[in-house]
mmCIF file of C-alpha atoms in Angstrom:
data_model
loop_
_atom_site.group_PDB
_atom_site.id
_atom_site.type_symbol
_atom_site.label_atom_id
_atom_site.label_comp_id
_atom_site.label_asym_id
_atom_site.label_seq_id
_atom_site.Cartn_x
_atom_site.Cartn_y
_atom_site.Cartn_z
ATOM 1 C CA UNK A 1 -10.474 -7.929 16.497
ATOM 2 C CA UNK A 2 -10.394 -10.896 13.898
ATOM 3 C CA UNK A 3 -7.221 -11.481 12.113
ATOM 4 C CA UNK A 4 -6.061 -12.526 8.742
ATOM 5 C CA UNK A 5 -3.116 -14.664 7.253
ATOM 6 C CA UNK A 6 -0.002 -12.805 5.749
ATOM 7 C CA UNK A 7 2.545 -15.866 5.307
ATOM 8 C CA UNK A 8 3.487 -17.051 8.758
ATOM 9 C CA UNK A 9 1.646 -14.179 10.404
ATOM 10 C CA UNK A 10 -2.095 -13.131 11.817
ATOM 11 C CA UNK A 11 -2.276 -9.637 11.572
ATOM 12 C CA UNK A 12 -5.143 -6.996 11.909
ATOM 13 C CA UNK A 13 -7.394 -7.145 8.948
ATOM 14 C CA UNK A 14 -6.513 -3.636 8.224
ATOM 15 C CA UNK A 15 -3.244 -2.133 8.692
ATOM 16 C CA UNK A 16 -1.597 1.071 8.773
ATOM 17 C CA UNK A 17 0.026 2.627 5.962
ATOM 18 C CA UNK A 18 2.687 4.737 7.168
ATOM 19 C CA UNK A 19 4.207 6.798 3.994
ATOM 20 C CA UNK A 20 1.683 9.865 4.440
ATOM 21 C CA UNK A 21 3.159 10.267 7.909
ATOM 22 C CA UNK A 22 6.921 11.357 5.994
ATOM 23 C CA UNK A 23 6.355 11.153 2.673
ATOM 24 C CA UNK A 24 4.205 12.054 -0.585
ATOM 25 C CA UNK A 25 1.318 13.917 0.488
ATOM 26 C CA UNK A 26 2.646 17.290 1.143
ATOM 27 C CA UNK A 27 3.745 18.966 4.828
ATOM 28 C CA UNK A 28 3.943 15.781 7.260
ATOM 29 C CA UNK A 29 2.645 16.075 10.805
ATOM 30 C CA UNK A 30 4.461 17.307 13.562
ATOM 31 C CA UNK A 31 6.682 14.134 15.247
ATOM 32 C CA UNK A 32 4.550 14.590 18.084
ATOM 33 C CA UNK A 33 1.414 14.334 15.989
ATOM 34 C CA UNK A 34 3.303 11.222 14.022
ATOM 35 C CA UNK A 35 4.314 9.676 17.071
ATOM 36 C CA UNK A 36 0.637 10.302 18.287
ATOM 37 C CA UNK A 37 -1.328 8.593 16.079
ATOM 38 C CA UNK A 38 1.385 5.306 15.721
ATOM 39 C CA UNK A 39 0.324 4.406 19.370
ATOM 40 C CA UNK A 40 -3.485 5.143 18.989
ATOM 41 C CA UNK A 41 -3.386 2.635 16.076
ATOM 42 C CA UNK A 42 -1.304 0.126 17.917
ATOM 43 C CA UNK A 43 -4.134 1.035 21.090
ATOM 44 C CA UNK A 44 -7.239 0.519 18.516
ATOM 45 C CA UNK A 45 -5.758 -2.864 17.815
ATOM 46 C CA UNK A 46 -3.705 -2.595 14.437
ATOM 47 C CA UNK A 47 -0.912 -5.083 14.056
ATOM 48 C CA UNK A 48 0.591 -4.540 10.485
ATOM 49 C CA UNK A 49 2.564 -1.433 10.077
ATOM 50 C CA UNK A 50 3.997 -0.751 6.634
ATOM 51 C CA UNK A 51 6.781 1.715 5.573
ATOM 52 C CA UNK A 52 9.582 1.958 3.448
ATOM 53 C CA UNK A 53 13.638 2.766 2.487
ATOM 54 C CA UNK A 54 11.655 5.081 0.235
ATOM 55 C CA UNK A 55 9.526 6.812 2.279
ATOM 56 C CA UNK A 56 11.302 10.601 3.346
ATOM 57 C CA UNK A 57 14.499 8.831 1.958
ATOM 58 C CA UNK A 58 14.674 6.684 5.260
ATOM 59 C CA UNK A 59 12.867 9.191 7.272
ATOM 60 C CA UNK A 60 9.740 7.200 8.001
ATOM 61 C CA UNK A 61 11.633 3.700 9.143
ATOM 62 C CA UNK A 62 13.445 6.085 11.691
ATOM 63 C CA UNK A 63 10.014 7.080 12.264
ATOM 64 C CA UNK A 64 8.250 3.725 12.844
ATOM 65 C CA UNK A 65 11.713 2.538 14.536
ATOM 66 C CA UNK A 66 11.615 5.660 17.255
ATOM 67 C CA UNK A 67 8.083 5.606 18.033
ATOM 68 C CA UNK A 68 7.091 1.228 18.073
ATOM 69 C CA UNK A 69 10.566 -0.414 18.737
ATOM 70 C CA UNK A 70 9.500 -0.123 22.517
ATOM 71 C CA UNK A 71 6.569 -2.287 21.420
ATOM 72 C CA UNK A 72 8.099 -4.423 18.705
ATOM 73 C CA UNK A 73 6.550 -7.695 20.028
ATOM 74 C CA UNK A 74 3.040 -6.334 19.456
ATOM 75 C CA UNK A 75 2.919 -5.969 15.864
ATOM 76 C CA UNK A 76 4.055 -7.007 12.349
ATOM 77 C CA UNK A 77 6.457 -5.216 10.763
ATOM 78 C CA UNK A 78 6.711 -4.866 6.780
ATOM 79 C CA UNK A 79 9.342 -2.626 5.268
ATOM 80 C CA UNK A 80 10.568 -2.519 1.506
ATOM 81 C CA UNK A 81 13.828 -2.598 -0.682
ATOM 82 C CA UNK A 82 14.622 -2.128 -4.283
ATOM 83 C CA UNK A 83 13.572 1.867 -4.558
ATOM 84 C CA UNK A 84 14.857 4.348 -1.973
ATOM 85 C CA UNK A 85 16.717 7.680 -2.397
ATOM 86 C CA UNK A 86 20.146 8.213 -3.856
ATOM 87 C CA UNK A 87 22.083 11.457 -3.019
ATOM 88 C CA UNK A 88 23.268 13.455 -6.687
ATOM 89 C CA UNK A 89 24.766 16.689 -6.573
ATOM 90 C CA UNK A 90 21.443 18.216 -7.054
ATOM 91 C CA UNK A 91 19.937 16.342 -4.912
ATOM 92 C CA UNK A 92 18.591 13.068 -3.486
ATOM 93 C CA UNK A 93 16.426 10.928 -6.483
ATOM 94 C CA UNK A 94 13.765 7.962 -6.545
ATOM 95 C CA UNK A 95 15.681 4.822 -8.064
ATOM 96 C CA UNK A 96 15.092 1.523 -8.378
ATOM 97 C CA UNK A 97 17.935 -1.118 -8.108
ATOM 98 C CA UNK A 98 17.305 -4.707 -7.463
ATOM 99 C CA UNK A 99 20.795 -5.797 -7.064
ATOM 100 C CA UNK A 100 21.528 -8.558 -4.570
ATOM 101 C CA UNK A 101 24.090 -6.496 -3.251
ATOM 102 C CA UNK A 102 21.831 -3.144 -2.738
ATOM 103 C CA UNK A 103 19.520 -5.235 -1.357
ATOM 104 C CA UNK A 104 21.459 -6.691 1.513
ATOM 105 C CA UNK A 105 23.263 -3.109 2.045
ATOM 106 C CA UNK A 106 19.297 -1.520 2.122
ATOM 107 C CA UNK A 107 18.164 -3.699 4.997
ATOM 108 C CA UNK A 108 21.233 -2.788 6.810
ATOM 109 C CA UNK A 109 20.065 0.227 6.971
ATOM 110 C CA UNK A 110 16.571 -0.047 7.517
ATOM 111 C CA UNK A 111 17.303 -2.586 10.396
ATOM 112 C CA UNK A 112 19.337 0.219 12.214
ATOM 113 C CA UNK A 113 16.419 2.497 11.378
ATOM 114 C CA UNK A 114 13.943 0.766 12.252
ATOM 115 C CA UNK A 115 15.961 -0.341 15.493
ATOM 116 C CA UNK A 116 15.054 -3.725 15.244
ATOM 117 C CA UNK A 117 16.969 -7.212 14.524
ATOM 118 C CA UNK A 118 14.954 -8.513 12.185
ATOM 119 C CA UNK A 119 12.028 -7.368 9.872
ATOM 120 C CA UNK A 120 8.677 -9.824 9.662
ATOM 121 C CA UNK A 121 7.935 -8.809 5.796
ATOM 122 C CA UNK A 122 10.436 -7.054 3.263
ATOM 123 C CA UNK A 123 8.975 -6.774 -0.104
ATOM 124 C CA UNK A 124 10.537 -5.973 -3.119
ATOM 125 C CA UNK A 125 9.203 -2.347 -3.731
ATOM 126 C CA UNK A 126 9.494 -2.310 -7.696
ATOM 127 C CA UNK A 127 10.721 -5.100 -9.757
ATOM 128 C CA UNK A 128 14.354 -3.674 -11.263
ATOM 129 C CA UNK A 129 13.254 -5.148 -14.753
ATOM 130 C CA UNK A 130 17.328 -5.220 -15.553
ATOM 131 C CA UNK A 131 17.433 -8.063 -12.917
ATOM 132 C CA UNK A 132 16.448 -11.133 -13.073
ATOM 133 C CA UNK A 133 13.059 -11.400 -10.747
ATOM 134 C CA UNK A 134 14.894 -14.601 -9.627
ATOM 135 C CA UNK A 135 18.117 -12.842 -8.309
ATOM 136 C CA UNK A 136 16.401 -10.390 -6.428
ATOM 137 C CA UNK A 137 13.896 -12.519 -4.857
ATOM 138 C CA UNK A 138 17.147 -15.283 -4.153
ATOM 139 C CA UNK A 139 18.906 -12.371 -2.834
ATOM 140 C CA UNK A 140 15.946 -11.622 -0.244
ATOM 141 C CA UNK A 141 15.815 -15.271 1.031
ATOM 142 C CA UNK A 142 19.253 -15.508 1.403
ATOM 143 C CA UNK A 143 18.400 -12.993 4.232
ATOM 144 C CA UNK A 144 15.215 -15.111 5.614
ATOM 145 C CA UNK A 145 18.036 -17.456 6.274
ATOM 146 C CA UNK A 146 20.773 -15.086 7.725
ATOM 147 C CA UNK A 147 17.453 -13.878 10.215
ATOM 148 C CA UNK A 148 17.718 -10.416 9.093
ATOM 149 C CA UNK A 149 13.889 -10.665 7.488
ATOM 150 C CA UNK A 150 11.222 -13.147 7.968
ATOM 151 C CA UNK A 151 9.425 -13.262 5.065
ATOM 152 C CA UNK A 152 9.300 -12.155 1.640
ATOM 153 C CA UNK A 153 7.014 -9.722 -0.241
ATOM 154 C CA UNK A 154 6.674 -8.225 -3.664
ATOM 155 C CA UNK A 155 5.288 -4.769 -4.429
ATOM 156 C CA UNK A 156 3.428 -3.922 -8.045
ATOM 157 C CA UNK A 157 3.773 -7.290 -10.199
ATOM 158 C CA UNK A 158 1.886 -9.423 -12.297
ATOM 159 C CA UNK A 159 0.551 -12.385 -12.046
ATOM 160 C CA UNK A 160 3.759 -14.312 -14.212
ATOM 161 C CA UNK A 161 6.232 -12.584 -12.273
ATOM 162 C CA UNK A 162 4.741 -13.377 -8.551
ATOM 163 C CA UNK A 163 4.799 -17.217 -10.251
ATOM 164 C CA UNK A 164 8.271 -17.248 -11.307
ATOM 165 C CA UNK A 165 9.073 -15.207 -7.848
ATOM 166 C CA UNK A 166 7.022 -17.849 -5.757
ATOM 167 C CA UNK A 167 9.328 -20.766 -7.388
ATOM 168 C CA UNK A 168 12.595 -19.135 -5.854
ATOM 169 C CA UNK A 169 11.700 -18.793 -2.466
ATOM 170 C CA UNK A 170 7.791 -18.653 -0.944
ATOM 171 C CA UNK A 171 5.991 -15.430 -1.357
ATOM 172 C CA UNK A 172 4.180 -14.139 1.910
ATOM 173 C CA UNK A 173 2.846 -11.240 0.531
ATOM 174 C CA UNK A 174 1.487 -9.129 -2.950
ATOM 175 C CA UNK A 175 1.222 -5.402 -2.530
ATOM 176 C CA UNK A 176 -1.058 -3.245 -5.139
ATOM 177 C CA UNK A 177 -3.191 -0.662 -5.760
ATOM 178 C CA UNK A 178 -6.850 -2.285 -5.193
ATOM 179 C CA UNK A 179 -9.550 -0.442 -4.791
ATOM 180 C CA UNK A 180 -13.221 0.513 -6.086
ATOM 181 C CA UNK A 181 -11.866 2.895 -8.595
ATOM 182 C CA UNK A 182 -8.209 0.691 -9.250
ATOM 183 C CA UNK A 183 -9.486 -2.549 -10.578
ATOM 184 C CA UNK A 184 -6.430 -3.997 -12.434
ATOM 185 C CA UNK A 185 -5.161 -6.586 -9.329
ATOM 186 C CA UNK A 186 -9.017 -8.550 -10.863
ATOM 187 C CA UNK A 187 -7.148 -8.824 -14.148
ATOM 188 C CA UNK A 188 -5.215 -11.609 -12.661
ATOM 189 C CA UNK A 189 -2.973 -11.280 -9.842
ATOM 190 C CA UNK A 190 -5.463 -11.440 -6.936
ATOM 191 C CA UNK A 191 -6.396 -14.992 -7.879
ATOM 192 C CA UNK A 192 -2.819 -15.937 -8.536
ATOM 193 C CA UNK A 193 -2.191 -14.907 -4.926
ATOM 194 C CA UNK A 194 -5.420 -16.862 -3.834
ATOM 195 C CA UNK A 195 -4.278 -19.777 -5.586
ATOM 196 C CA UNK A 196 -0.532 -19.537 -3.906
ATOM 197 C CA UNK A 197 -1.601 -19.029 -0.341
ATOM 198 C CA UNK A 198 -0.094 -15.218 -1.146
ATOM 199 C CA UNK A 199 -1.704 -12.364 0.686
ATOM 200 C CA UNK A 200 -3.181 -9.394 -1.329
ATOM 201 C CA UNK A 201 -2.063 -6.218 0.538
ATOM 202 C CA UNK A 202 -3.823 -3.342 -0.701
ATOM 203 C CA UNK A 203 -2.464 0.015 -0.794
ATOM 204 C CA UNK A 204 -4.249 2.921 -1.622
ATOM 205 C CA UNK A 205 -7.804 1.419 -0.673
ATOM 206 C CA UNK A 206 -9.638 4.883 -0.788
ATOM 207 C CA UNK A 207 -8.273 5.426 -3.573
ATOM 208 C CA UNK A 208 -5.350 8.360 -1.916
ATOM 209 C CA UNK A 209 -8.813 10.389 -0.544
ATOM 210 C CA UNK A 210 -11.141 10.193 -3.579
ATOM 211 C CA UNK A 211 -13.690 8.011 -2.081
ATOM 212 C CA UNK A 212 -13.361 9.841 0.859
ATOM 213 C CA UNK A 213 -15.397 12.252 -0.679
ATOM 214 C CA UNK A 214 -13.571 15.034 1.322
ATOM 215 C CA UNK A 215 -11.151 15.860 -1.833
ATOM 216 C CA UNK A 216 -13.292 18.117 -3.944
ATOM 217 C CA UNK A 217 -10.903 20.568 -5.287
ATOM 218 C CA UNK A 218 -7.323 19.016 -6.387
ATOM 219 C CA UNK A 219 -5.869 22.743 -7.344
ATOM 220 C CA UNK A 220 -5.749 23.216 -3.310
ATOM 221 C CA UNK A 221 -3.414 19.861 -2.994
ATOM 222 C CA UNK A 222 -0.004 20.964 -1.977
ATOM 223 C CA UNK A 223 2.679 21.875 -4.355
ATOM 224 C CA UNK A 224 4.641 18.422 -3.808
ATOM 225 C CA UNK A 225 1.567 16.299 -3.525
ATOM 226 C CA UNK A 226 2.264 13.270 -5.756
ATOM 227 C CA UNK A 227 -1.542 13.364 -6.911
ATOM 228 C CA UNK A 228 -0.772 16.553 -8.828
ATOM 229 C CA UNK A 229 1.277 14.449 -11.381
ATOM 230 C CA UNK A 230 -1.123 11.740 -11.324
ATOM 231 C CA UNK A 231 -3.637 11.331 -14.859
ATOM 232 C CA UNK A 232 -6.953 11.114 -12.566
ATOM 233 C CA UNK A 233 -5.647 14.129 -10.510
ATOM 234 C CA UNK A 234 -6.026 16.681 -13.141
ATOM 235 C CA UNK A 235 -8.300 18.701 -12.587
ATOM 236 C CA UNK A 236 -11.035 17.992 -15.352
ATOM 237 C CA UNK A 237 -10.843 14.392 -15.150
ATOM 238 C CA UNK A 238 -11.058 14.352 -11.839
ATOM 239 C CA UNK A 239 -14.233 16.610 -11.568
ATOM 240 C CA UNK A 240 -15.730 14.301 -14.245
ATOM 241 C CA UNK A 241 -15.137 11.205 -11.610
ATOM 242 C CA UNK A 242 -16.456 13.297 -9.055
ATOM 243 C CA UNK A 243 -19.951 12.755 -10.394
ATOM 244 C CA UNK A 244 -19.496 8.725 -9.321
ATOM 245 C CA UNK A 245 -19.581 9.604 -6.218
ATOM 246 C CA UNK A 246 -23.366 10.335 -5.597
ATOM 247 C CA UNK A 247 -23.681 6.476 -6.208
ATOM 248 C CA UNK A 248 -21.775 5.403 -4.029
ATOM 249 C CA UNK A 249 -22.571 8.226 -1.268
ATOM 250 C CA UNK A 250 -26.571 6.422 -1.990
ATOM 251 C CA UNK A 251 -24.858 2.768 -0.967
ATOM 252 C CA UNK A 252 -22.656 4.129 2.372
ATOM 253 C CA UNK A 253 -26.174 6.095 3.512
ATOM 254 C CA UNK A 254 -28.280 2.493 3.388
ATOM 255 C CA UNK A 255 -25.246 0.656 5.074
ATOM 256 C CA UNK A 256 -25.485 3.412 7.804
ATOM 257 C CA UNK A 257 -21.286 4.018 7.021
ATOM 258 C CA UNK A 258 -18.984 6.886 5.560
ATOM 259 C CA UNK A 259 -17.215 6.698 2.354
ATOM 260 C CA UNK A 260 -14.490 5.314 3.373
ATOM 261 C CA UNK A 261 -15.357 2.933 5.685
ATOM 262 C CA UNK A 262 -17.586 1.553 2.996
ATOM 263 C CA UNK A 263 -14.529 1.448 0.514
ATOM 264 C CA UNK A 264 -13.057 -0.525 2.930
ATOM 265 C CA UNK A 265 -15.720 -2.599 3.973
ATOM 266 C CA UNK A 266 -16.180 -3.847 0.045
ATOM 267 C CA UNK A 267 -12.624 -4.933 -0.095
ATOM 268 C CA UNK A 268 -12.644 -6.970 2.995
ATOM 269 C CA UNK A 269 -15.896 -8.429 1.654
ATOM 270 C CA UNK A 270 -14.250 -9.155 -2.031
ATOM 271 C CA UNK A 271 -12.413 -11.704 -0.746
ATOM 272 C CA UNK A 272 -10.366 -13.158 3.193
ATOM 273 C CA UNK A 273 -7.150 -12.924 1.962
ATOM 274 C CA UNK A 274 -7.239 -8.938 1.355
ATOM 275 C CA UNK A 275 -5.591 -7.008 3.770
ATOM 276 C CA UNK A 276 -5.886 -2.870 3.074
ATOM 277 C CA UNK A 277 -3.317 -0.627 4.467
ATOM 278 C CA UNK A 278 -5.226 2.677 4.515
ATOM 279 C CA UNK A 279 -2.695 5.845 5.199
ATOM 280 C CA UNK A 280 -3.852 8.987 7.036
ATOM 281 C CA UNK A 281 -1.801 11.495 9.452
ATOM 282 C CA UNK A 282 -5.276 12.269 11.425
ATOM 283 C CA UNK A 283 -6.515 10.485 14.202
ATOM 284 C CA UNK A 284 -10.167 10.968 13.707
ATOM 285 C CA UNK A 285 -9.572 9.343 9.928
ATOM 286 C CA UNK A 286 -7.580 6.518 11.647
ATOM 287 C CA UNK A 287 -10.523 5.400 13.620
ATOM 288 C CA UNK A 288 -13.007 6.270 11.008
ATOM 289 C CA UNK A 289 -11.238 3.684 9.122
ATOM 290 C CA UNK A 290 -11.192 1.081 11.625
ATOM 291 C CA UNK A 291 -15.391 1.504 12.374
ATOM 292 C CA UNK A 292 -15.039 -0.205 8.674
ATOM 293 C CA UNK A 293 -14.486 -3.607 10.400
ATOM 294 C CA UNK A 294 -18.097 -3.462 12.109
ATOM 295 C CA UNK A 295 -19.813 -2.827 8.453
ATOM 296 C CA UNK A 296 -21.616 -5.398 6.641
ATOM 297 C CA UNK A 297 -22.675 -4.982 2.761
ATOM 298 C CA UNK A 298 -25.456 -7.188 1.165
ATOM 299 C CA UNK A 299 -24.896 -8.937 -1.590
ATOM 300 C CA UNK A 300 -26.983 -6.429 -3.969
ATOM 301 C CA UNK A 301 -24.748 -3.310 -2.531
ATOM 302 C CA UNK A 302 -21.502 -4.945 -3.420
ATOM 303 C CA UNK A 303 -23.212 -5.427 -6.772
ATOM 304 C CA UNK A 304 -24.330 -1.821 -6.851
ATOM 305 C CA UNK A 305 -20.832 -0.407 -5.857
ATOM 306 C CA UNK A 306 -19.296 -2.771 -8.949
ATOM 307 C CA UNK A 307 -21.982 -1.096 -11.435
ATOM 308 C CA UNK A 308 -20.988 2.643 -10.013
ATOM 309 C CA UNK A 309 -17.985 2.580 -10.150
ATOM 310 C CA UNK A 310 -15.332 0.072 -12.067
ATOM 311 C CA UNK A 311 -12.770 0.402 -14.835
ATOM 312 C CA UNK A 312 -15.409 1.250 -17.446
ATOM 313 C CA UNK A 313 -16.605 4.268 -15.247
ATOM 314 C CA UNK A 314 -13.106 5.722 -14.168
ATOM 315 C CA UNK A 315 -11.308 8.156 -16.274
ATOM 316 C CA UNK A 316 -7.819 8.403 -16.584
ATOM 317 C CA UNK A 317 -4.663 6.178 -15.908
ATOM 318 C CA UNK A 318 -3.406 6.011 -12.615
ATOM 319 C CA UNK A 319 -0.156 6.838 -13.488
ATOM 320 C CA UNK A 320 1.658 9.108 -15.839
ATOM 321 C CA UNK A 321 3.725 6.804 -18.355
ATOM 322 C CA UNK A 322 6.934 7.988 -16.672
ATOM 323 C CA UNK A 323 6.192 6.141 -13.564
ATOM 324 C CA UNK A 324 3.871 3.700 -15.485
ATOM 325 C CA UNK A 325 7.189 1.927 -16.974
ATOM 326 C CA UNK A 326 8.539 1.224 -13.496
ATOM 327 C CA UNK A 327 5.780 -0.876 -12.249
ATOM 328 C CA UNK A 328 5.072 -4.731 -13.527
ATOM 329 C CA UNK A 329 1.077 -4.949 -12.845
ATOM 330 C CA UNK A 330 -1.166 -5.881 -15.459
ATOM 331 C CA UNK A 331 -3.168 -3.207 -17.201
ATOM 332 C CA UNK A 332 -6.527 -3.493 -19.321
ATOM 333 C CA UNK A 333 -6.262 -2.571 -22.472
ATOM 334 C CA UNK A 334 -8.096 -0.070 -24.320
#
């Protein structure tokens, strides 16, 4: 398998996403199951694994840390700070605090989770816009230098704040939404990152199943999927983006690919320094994903696929505006 730069690292050009393993997408696999399909990614060859404080409140580092601290020396590691779960009396609640002293206390933990001394990548999950991007980002290389992390990474920012970020301490790593139908990392943060020696980790690269094609009908998502309080999740905007799909299906037939391996296969083509993290809990998806890496589009397909499907095309925000306030990345306007 080829590799790809992220900072000091050559990783897998595709990596794993780990969240849907603990986290967002309704019931989780079985441990076994989890456990399962960790190792057959780490077998097919994938050396980036990314999870978070967030993710099941801490349950997914334990997670990763159980299953692939035996084999810590075969992969990269990425974890993330600045957004995990905070116990209330009715219960435990998403918040984001990019204090330099939550920070240090949050790696703490996820080190112990994680069972690990040190973690290669540790992004700052969402920008705490009452701190000072400066302070947080200080606070993370003062642990590059105490060994706890290796690098640093930033989760959901623009293109100013990744600048201003980059001038504190060196930025390894951008992590987004990018993908056919999330276009807003071309407004100006993907060059930014080309232009700093920053990689662009995409999250969400089939777009959390759409260009699967295998979601048809969101009212059978699970009651605590995230996508049921997402804009392009509702049910008639998402039956209206449906019909982009038939486009696109037209472009995976001629390349002889599936959906998704074609939605990966244009963002590896858009430009080296892209690195998806595709999530699934199913080993048949896993390696689905992976065949993308043996898929070549022409130049007239990717040119197709931009004309299908692109910000014009797409209905609906990606996020509701209560979660829409928490994140930094550019948007288009109207």
């Amino acid at each position: 398998m080829t590799t790809r730069s992220l900072g000091p690292f050559q990783v897998s050009p595709i990596g794993l996403g780990c969240m849907n393993l603990s986290h967002a997408y309704g019931q989780p696999p079985s441990l076994e199951d989890a456990e399962r399909l960790l190792l057959r990614a780490l077998d097919l060859g994938v050396t980036l694994f990314d999870t978070a404080a967030l993710y099941g409140f801490g349950a997914n580092e334990t997670l990763v840390g159980q299953v692939l601290a035996k084999h810590r020396q075969k992969f990269t590691l990425a974890s993330k700070c600045g957004m995990q779960g905070v116990g209330f009396p009715d219960g435990v609640k998403r918040v984001i605090d990019g204090r330099p002293e939550t920070l240090r206390a949050t790696c703490e933990d996820s080190l112990r989770r994680l069972q690990t001394e040190v973690i290669d990548l540790y992004y700052l999950h969402r920008w705490d816009k009452q701190v000072p991007i400066e302070e947080s980002v200080g606070a993370l290389g003062d642990l590059v230098r105490a060994g706890k992390i290796r690098s640093v990474g930033l989760s959901e920012v623009s293109a100013h704040t990744l600048r201003r970020a980059h001038a504190e301490h060196p930025i390894a790593a951008v992590q987004t939404e990018y993908s056919l139908w999330t276009r807003n990392p071309e407004i100006a943060v993907l060059d930014t990152c080309a232009e700093l020696g920053v990689a662009f980790v995409a999250f969400s690269p089939v777009a959390r199943g759409f260009l699967t094609g295998q979601v048809r009908d969101v009212s059978a998502l699970d009651a605590k999927d995230i996508r049921r309080a997402m804009p392009r999740f509702a049910p008639a905007t998402y039956a209206a983006n449906l019909g982009l799909l038939d486009g696109v299906a037209e472009v995976a037939r001629e390349a002889g690919c599936s959906l998704a391996q074609l939605a990966l296969a244009w963002l590896l083509q858009r430009a080296p320094h892209i690195i998806p993290i595709p999530g699934t809990t199913r080993l048949d998806h896993l390696e689905e994903n992976l065949g993308a890496l043996q898929v070549t589009l022409s130049a007239a397909q990717m040119a197709r696929l931009d004309q299908v499907i692109n910000r014009h095309t797409v209905q609906g925000p990606r996020y509701n505006p209560g979660n829409q306030v928490e994140i930094d990345t550019e948007e288009f306007s109207a």
